[in-house]
Short mmCIF file of C-alpha atoms and ligand atoms in Angstrom, two decimals:
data_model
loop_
_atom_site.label_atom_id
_atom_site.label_comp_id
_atom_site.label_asym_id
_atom_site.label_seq_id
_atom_site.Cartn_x
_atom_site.Cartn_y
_atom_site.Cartn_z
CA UNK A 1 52.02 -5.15 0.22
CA UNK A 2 51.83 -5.15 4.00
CA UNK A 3 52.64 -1.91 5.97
CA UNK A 4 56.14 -4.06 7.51
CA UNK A 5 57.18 -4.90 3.61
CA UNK A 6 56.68 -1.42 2.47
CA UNK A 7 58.81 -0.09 5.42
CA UNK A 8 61.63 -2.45 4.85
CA UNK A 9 61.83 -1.78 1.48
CA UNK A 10 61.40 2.03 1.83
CA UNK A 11 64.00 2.55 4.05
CA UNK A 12 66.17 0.03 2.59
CA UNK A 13 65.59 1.64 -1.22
CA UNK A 14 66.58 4.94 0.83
CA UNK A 15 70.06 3.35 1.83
CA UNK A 16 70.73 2.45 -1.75
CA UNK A 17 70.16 6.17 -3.08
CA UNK A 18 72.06 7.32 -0.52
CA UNK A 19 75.50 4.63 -0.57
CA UNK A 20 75.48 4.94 -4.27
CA UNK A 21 75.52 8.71 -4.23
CA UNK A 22 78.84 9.16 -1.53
CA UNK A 23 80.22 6.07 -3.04
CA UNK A 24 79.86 7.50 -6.10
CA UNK A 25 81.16 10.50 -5.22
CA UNK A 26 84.12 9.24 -2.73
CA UNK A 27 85.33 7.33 -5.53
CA UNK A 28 85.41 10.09 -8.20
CA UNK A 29 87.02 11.86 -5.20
CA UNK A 30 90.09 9.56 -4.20
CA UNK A 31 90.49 8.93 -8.48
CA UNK A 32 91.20 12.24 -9.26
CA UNK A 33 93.29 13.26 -6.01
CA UNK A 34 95.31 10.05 -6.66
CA UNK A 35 95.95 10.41 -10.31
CA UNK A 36 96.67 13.84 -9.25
CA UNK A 37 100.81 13.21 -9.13
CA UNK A 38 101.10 10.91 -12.18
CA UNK A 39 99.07 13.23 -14.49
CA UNK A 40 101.37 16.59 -13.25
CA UNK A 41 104.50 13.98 -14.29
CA UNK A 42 103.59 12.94 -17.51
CA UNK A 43 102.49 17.09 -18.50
CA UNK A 44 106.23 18.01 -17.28
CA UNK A 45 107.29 15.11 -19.73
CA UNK A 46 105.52 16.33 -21.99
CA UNK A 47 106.29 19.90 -21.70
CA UNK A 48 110.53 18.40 -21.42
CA UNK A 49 110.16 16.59 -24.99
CA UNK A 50 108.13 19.75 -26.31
CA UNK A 51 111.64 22.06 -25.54
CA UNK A 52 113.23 20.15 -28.48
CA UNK A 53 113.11 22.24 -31.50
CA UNK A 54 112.55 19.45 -34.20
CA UNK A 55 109.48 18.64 -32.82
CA UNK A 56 108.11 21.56 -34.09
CA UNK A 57 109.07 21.19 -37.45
CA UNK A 58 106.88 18.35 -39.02
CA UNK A 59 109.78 17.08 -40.75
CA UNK A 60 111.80 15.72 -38.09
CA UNK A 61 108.84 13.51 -36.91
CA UNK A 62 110.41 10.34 -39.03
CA UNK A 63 113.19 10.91 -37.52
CA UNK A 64 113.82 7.25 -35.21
CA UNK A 65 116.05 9.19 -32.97
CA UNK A 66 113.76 12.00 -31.84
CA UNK A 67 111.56 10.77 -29.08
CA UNK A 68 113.99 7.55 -28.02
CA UNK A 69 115.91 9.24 -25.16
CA UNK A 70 112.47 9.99 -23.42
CA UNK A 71 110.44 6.43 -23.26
CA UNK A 72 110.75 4.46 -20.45
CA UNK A 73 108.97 1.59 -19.36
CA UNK A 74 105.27 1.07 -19.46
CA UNK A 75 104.79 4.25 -21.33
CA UNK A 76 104.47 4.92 -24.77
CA UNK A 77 104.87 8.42 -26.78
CA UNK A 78 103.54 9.17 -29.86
CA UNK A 79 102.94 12.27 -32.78
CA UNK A 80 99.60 12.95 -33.77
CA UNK A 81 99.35 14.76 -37.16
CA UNK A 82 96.32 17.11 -37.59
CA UNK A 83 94.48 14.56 -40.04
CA UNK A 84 94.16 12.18 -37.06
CA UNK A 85 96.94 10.17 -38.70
CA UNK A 86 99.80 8.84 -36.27
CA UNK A 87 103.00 10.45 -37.76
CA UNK A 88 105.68 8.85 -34.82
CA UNK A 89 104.76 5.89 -32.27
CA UNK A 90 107.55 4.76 -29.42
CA UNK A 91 106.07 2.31 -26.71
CA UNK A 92 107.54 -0.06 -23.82
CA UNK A 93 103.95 -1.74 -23.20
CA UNK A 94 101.99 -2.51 -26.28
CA UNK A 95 99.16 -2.72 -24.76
CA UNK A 96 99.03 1.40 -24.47
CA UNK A 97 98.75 1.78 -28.64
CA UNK A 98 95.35 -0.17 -28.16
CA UNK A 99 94.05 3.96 -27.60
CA UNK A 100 92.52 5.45 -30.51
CA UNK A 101 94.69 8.79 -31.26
CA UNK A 102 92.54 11.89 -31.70
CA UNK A 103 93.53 15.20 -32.35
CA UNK A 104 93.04 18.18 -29.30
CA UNK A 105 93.54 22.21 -29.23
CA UNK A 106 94.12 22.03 -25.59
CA UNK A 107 96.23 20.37 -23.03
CA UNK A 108 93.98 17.16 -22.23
CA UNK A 109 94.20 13.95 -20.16
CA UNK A 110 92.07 10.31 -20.32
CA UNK A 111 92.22 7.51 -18.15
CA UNK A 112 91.47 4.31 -19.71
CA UNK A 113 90.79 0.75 -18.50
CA UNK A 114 92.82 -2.34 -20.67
CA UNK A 115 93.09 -5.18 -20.08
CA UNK A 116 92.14 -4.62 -16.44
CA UNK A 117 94.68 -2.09 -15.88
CA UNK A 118 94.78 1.68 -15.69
CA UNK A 119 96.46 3.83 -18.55
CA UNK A 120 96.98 7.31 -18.16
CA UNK A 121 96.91 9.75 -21.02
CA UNK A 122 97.97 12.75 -21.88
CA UNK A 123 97.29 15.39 -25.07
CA UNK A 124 99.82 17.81 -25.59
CA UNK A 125 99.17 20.45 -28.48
CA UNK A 126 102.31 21.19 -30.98
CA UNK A 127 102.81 24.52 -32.19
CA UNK A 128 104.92 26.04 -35.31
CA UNK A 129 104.84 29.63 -34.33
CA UNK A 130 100.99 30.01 -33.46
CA UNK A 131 99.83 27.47 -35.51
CA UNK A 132 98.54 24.31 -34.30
CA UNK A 133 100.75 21.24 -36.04
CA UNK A 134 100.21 17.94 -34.29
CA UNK A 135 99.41 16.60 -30.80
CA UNK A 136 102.37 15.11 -28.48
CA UNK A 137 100.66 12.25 -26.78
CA UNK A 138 101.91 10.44 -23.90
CA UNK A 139 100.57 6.69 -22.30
CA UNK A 140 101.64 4.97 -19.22
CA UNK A 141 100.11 2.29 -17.55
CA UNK A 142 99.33 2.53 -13.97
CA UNK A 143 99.58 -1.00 -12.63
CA UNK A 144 100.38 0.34 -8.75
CA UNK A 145 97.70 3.25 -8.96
CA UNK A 146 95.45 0.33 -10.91
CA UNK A 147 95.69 -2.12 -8.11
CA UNK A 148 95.00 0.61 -4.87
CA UNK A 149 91.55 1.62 -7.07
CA UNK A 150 90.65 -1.85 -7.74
CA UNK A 151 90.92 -2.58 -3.89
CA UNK A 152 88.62 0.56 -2.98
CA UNK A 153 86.24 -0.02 -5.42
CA UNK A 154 85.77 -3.79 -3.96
CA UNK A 155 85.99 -2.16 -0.81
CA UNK A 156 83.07 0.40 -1.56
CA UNK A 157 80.86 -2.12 -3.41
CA UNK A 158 81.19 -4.44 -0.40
CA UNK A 159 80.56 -2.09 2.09
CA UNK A 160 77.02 -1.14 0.56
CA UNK A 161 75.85 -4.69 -0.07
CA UNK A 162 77.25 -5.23 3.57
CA UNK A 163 75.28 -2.17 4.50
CA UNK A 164 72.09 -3.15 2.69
CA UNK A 165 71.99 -6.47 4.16
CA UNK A 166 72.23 -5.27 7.06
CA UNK A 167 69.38 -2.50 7.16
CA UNK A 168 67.04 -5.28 5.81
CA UNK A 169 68.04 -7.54 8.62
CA UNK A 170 67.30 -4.73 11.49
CA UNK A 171 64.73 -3.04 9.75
CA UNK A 172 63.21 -6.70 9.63
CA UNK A 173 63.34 -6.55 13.39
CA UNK A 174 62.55 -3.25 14.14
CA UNK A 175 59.58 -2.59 12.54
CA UNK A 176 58.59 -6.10 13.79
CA UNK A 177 59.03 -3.94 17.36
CA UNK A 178 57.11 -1.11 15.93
CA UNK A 179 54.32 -2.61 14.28
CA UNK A 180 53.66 -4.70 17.75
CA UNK A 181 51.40 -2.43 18.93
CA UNK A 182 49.22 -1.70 15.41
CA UNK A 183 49.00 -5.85 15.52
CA UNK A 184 47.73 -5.75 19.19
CA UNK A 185 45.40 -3.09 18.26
CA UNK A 186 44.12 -4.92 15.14
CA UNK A 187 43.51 -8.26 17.67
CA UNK A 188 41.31 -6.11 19.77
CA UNK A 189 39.31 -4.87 16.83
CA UNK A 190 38.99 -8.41 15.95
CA UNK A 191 38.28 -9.67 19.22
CA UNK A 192 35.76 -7.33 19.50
CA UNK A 193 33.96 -7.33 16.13
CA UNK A 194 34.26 -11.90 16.96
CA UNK A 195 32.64 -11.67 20.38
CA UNK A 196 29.99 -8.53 19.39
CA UNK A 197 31.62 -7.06 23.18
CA UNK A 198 33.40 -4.28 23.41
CA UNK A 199 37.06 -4.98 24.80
CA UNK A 200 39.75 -2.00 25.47
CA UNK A 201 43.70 -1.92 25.16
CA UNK A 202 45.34 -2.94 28.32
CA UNK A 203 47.50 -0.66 30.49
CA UNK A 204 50.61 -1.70 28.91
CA UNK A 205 49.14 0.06 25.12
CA UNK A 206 48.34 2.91 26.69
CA UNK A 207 51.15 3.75 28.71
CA UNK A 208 53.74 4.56 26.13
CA UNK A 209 54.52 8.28 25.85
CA UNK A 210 54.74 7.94 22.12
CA UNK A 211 51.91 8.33 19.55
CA UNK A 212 50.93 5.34 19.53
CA UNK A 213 50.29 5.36 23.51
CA UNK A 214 47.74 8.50 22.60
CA UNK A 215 45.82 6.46 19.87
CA UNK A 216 45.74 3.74 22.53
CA UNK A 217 43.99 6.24 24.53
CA UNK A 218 41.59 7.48 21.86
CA UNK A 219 40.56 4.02 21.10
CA UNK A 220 40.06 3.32 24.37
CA UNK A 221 37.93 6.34 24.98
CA UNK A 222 36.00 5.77 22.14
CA UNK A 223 34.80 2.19 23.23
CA UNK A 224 33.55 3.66 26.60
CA UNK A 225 31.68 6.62 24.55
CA UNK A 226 30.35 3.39 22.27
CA UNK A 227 29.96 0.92 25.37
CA UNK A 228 27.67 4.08 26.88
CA UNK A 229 25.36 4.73 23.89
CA UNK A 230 24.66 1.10 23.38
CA UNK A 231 23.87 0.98 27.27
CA UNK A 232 21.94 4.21 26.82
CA UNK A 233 19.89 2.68 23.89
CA UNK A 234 19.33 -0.69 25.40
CA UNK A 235 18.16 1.29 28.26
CA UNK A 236 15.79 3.24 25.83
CA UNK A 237 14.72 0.24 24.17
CA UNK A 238 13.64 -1.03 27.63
CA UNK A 239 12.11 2.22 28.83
CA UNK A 240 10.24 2.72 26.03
CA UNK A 241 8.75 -0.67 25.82
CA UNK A 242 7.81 -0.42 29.89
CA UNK A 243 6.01 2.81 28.41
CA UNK A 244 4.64 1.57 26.11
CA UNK A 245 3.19 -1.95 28.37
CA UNK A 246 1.25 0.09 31.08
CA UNK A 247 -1.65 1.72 28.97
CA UNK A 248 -1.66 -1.32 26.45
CA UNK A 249 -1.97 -3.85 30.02
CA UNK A 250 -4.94 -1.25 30.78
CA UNK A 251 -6.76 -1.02 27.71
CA UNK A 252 -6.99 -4.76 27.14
CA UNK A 253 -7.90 -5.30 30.77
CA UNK A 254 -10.79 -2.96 30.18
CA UNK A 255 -11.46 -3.87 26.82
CA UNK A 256 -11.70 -7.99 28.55
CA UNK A 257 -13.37 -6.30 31.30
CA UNK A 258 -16.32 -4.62 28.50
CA UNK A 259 -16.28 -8.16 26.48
CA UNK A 260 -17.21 -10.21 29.93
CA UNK A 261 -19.38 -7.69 31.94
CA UNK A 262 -19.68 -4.35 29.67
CA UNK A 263 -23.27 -5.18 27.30
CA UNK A 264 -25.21 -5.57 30.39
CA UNK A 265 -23.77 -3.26 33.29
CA UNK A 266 -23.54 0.69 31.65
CA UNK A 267 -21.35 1.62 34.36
CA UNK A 268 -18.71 -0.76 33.77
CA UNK A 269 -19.28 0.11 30.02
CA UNK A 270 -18.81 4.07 30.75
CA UNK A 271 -15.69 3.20 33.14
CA UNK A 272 -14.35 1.35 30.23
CA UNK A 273 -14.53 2.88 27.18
CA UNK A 274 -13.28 6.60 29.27
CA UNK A 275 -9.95 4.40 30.76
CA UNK A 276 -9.60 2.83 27.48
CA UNK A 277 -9.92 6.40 25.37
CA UNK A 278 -7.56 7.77 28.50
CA UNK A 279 -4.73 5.34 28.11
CA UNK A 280 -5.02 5.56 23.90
CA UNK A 281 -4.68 8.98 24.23
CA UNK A 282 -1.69 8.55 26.91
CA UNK A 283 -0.24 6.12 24.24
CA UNK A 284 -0.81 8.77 20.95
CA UNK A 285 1.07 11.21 23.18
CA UNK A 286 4.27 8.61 24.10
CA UNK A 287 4.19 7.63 20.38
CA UNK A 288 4.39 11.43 19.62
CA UNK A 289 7.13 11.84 21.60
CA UNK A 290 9.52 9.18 20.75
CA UNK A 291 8.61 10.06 17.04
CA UNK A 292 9.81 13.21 17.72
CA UNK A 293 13.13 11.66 19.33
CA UNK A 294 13.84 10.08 16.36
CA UNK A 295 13.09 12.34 14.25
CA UNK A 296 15.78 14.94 16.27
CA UNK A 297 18.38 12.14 15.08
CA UNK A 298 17.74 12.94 11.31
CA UNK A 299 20.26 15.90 9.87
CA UNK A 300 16.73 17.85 8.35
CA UNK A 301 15.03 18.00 10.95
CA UNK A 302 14.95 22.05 12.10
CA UNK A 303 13.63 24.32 9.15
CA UNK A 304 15.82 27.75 9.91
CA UNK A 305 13.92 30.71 9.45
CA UNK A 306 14.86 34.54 10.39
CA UNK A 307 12.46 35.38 13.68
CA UNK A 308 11.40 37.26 16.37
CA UNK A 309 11.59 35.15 19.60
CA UNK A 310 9.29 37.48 21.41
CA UNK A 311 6.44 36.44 19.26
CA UNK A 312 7.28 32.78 19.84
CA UNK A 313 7.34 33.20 23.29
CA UNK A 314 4.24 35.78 23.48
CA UNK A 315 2.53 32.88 21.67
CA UNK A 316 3.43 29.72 23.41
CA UNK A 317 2.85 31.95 27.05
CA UNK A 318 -0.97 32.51 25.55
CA UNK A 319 -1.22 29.02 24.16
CA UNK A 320 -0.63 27.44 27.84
CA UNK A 321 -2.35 30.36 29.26
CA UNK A 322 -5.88 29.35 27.72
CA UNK A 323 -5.03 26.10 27.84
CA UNK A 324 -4.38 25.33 31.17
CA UNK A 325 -6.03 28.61 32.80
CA UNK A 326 -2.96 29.71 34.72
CA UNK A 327 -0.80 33.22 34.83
CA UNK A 328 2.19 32.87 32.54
CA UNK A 329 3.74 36.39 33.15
CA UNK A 330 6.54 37.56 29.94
CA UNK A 331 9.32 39.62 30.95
CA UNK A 332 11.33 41.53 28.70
CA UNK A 333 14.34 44.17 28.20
CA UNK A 334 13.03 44.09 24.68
CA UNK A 335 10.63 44.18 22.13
CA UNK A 336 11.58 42.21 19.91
CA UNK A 337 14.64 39.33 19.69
CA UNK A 338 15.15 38.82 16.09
CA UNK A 339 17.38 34.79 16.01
CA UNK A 340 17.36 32.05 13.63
CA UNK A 341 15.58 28.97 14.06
CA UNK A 342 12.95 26.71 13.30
CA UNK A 343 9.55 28.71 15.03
CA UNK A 344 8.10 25.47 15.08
CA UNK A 345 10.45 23.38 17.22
CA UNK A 346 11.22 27.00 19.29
CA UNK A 347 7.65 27.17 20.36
CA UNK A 348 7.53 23.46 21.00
CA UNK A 349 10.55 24.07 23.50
CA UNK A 350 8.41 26.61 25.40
CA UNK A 351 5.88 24.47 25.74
CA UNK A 352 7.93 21.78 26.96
CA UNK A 353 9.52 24.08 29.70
CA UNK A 354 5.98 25.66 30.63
CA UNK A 355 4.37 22.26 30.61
CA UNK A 356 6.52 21.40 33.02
CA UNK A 357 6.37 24.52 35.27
CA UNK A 358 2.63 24.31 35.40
CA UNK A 359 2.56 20.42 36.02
CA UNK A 360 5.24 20.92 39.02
CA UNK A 361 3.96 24.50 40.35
CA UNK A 362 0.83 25.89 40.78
CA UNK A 363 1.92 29.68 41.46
CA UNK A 364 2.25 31.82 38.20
CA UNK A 365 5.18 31.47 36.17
CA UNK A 366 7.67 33.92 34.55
CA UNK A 367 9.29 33.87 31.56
CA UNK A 368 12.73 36.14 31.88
CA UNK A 369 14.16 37.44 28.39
CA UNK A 370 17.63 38.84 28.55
CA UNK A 371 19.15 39.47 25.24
CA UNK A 372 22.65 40.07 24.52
CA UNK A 373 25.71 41.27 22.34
CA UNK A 374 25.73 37.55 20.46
CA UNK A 375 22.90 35.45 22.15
CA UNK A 376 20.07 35.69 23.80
CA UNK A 377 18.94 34.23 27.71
CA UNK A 378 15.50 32.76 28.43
CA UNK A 379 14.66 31.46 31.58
CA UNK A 380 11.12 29.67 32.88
CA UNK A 381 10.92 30.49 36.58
CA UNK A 382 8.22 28.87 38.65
CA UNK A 383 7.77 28.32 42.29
CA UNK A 384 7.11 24.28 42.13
CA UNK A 385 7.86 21.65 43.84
CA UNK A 386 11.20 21.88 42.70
CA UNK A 387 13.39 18.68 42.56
CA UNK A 388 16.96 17.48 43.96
CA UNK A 389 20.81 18.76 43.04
CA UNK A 390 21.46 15.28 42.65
CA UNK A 391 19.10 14.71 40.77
CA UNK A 392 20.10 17.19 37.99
CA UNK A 393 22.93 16.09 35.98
CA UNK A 394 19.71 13.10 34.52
CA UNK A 395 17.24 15.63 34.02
CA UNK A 396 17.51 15.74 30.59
CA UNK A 397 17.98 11.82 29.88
CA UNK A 398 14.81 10.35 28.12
CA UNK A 399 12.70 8.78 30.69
CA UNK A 400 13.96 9.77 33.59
CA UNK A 401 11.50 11.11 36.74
CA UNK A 402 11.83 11.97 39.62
CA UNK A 403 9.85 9.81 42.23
CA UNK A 404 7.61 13.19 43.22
CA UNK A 405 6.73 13.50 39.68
CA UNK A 406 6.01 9.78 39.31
CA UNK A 407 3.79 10.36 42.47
CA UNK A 408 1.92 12.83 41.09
CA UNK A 409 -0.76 12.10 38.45
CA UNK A 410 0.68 14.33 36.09
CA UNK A 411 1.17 11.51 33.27
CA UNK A 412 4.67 12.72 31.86
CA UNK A 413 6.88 10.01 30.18
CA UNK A 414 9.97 11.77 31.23
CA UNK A 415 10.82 12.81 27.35
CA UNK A 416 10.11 16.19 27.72
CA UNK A 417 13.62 17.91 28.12
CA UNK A 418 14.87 15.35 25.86
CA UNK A 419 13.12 16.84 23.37
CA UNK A 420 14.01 20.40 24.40
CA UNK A 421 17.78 19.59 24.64
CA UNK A 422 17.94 18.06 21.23
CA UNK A 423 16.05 20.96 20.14
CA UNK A 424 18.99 23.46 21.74
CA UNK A 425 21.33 21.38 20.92
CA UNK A 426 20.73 21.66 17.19
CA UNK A 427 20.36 25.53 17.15
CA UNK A 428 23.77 25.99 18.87
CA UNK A 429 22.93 26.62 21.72
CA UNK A 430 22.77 25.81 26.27
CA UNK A 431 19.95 24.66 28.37
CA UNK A 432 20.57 24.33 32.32
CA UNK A 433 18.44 23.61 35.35
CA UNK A 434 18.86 24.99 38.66
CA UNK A 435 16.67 24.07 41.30
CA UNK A 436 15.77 23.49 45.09
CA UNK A 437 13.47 21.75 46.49
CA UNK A 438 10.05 23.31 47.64
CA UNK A 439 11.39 26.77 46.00
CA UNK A 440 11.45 26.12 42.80
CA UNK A 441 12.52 25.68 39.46
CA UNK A 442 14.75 27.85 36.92
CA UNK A 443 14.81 26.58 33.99
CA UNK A 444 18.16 28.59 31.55
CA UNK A 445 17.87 28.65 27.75
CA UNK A 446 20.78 30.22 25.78
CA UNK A 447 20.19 30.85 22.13
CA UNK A 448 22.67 32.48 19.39
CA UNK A 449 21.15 35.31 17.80
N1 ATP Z 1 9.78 22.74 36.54
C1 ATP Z 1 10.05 21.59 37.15
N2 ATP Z 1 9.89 21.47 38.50
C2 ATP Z 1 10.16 20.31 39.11
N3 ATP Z 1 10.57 19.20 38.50
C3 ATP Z 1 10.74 19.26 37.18
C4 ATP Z 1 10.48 20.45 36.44
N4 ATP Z 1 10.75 20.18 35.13
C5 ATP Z 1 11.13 18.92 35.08
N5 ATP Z 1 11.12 18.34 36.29
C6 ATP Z 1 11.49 16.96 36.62
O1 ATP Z 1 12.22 16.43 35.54
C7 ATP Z 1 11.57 15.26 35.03
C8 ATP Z 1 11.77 15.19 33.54
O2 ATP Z 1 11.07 16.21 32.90
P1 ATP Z 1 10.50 15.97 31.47
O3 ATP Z 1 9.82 17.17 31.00
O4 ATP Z 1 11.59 15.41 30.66
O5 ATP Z 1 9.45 14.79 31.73
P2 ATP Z 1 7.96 14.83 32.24
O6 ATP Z 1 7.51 16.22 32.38
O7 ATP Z 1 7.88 13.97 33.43
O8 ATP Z 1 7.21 14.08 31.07
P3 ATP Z 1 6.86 14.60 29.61
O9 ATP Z 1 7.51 15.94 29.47
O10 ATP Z 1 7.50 13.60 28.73
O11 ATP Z 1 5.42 14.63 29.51
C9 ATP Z 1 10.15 15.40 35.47
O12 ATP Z 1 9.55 14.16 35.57
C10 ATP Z 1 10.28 16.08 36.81
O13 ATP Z 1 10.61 15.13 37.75
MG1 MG Z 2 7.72 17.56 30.73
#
C-alpha cells in the first residue's frame, strides 16, 4: 500500500471513529431531551389513574368501566398482573398491544420502534398497602416526535457520508501536495542511481522552512560529502598509480638497459642492478604504505593496550637516533604517561613525525610532553625548512608535497601524515601543524589518557 493510500485511508478511518462517536452521542442526546416532555405526561397519567381506589384492589380490574374515562387517542392502557398475564387492555391504536407486557418493581419507561413509528412506554408499579399487585402500563405512539427523529437521524447519517466523501476527496489532493516533494526526491535518487552522477535538489526543495526543506538540505549535503570522497579516491587511484609508474619506468629502463649493454660493460651492470635494487626498495616502501592506508580503513585495525607513552616515545627518539645519527632531545614534565593505545601504531606515529623532522631539518629535534587532567600533548619541534600557511590545511591528504620537499631527494610519497592522522584519528584524539617557513616546524599531537 503506497504511503498516499495509507494516509487517505488513515485519516479518513479517523473521521469515521470520530462522526460515529458525536453522532452517536448527539443523537442519544436530542432522544432523551426530546422524549423528555411526553415521558413526564404519560407518568402524571399514570400517577392520575393510580388515585382511583379500585385499581388497587385486583378485583375491580374486569371491571369495563375502570380505565375508559382515561384513553385517548393513540394510546393504549393496560393491567399487568404479577404472573405476566394481562388482566385489563384499553387501546385507540392497535398497533401499541404489539409490546410484550412484562412485569417491573419500579417506575420504568421503553421506547419502541413499530411499524416505523415511535411508541412510548411507561411501567407503573400497583400497590395494595406495601405489597406489589400488578403493573399500570401506559402506550402512546409518537408519530410527531417519530417524524422530527427520523429527519435528524437522515440528517446525521448524511452529514458523515457527506463528510467522509469529502475528506477522501481533499485528503486525495492534499497529500498529492505533500507527497510532491518525497516524489521529487525519489526522481533524484533515480536520476542519480540511472546516470551513475551525482545530482542535488534544486533551490526550490530546499527552501521550504518545513522538515522536509531540512532533509532537502541533508541530502544535499550528503551528495557533496559523497561527490568529495569519490573525487578524493579517484584522485588516490591516480596518485597512487603515478607512484607507483616512476620506479617501475626506472627499473625496466635499467633492467633493458642490463639486457642490451649490461654482460659486457660492469659499470653499466653495477649502475643497474644498485638503481634497480633502489627503486624496488622505493616501491616495497610505497606498497607498505598504502597497505597500511587500507588497512587504517578496516574497524580491527589498532590493538588497545594499557601503556606508558614515555617508553614509546623514549624508544622511537633512540630508534631514529641510531638510525639516522642525529640529536632527538625528549622533554618531559613526567616520568611516565600511562594512555591506551595500540604501542605499535603509537611508535609508528613518532616515527612518522621524526622522519619527517629529520628529512626537512637538519638541527636537533625536540620532542615536548605535556600531560594533562584528561589527555596528554606531544609536540615534534624542529628547526627545518618549514613549509607554507597555505599550504597547511593539505598536509595531511595522502600524496600531497610540497614543491621544496619534491625538490629535495628525500624520496617521501607524501603518505606519511596520512598515516599518522588515521592513526590519531582512531585513538580519539587531534593532530595539528603549525609552521613558518625557514623557522620551522611544530608538529601538535593530542592523545586521551
Ligand atoms: N617537519 C616538516 N617540515 C617541513 N615540511 C614538512 C614537515 N613534515 C611534513 N612536511 C611537508 O608535508 C608533506 C607531507 O608529509 P608526509 O610525511 O605526509 O609525506 P613525506 O614525508 O613527503 O613522504 P612519506 O612520509 O610518505 O615518506 C611533506 O612532503 C613536506 O612537504
Ligand atoms: Mg613523511
Amino acid at each position: 500500500m503506497s504511503l498516499r493510500v495509507r494516509l487517505i485511508v488513515l485519516s479518513t478511518a479517523w473521521l469515521i471513529f470520530i462522526l460515529v462517536l458525536f453522532n452517536t452521542f448527539l443523537y442519544w442526546f436530542i432522544v432523551n431531551i426530546t422524549a423528555k416532555s411526553e415521558k413526564e405526561l404519560l407518568f402524571g397519567k399514570a400517577q392520575s389513574i393510580l388515585e382511583s381506589r379500585r385499581i388497587h384492589d385486583p378485583g375491580y380490574w374486569s371491571a369495563p368501566d375502570l380505565l375508559d374515562e382515561f384513553l385517548v387517542s393513540d394510546e393504549m392502557i393496560r393491567i399487568i398482573g404479577m404472573d405476566g398475564l394481562i388482566k385489563q387492555e384499553l387501546q385507540s391504536n392497535e398497533m401499541l398491544v404489539v409490546h410484550q407486557p412484562h412485569v417491573t418493581t419500579r417506575e420504568t419507561y421503553t421506547i419502541k420502534r413499530i411499524e416505523k413509528t415511535r411508541c412510548l412506554y411507561v411501567q407503573v408499579p400497583i400497590f395494595a398497602g406495601n405489597e406489589q399487585i400488578g403493573v399500570l402500563e401506559i402506550g402512546r405512539v409518537l408519530t410527531k416526535w417519530s417524524l422530527y427523529i427520523d429527519v435528524l437521524t437522515s440528517a446525521l447519517i448524511l452529514m458523515t457520508i457527506g463528510a467522509v466523501v469529502l475528506s477522501v476527496i481533499g485528503s486525495f489532493f492534499y497529500t498529492r501536495f505533500l507527497l510532491h516533494p518525497l516524489r521529487q526526491l525519489n526522481k533524484t535518487m533515480q536520476l542519480i542511481q540511472q546516470s551513475a552522477t551525482f545530482r542535488k535538489l534544486d533551490k526550490e526543495f530546499t527552501a521550504r522552512t518545513d522538515e522536509l526543506g531540512k532533509l532537502g538540505i541533508t541530502f544535499n549535503e550528503m551528495i557533496s560529502r559523497l561527490e568529495e570522497l569519490v573525487q578524493k579516491q579517484k584522485r588516490f587511484v591516480a596518485d597512487a598509480s603515478h607512484e607507483l609508474r616512476t620506479p617501475l619506468t626506472i627499473i625496466e629502463s635499467y633492467a633493458d638497459m642490463l639486457k642490451r649493454w649490461g654482460s659486457g660493460d660492469p659499470e653499466i651492470r653495477k649502475e643497474a642492478v644498485e638503481a634497480i635494487l633502489e627503486e624496488s626498495n622505493r616501491l616495497k616502501n610505497l606498497v607498505g604504505s598504502l597497505m597500511q592506508l587500507a588497512e587504517s580503513e578496516q574497524e580491527d585495525w589498532l590493538q588497545f593496550a594499557e601503556l606508558d607513552l614515555m617508553t614509546v616515545i623514549r624508544s622511537a627518539a633512540s630508534a631514529m637516533e641510531v638510525a639516522f645519527d642525529r640529536e632527538v632531545w625528549v622533554e618531559s614534565e613526567a616520568d611516565s604517561v600511562p594512555v591506551t593505545g595500540d604501542p605499535m601504531k603509537l611508535k609508528q606515529l613518532l616515527l612518522i613525525l621524526l622522519d619527517n623532522a629529520i628529512k626537512y631539518s637538519s638541527k636537533p629535534i625536540r620532542i615536548r610532553i605535556v600531560p594533562g587532567d584528561d589527555s596528554v600533548l606531544v609536540q615534534v619541534v624542529d628547526q627545518g625548512i618549514g613549509l607554507e600557511e597555505q599550504m597547511l590545511p593539505f598536509i595531511f591528504d595522502r600524496f600531497f608535497r610540497t614543491d621544496r620537499a619534491r625538490t629535495r631527494q628525500t624520496g617521501g610519497f607524501g603518505l606519511g601524515l596520512a598515516i599518522a592522522k588515521s592513526i590519531v584519528d582512531r585513538h580519539g584524539g587531534t593532530i595539528r601543524m603549525a609552521s613558518r617557513p625557514g623557522r620551522g616546524t611544530v608538529v601538535s599531537v593530542t592523545l586521551p589518557c
